[in-house]
Amino acid sequence: MQRRRLLAVAAALVVASGCSPRSNEAKPSVSAPSSSASEASDSAREAVEAYVRALNSRSATELISVGGVEDEEWSRREAERILADRGGRGWKIKDVRIQHDMGPDVGSARLLAEDRAGKSLRDTFTVTREKGAWHLTVFTGQPAEPGKESAATDVPRS
């Protein structure tokens, strides 16, 4: 009698498992970029294009704006150095690749451009979104805030 019950329970389990939906199986999926990721990439690309326009027009003000830094003496000096090195060459963008490899508000941009003389410009930037606006990290000499020390790069003394 007990053996019949076990067989009946086993049969019921087989039938029940055959009738239940297969919710445990993974469904195939195609991952397409979301529209918000695409919009973010487009906006970050616009920042790269603004950088190239600032170089071509030799505009320190535009360069400071795309860099997302304050218009101060230090940023003006650095903008002038960048423009002296790369400005006014008639850069034409050949390729821009944006990757949001550090989150939705931070990523990297690769720029390939060519000047009027055929010289290539290859550069990689960190792109950041701050208050909805995308900026390129092109300024490296930003002074530390008053009262804050910058990170030390010296070898520690024992």
Coordinates of C-alpha atoms in Angstrom, one line a residue, residues 10-22:
A10 CA 6.0 10.4 -7.9
A11 CA 3.6 10.3 -10.9
A12 CA 1.8 13.4 -9.7
L13 CA 5.1 15.3 -9.4
V14 CA 6.1 14.3 -12.9
V15 CA 2.7 15.4 -14.3
A16 CA 2.8 18.7 -12.3
S17 CA 6.3 19.6 -13.4
G18 CA 5.3 19.0 -17.0
C19 CA 2.4 21.3 -16.7
S20 CA 4.0 24.2 -14.9
P21 CA 5.4 27.2 -16.8
R22 CA 9.2 27.1 -17.3

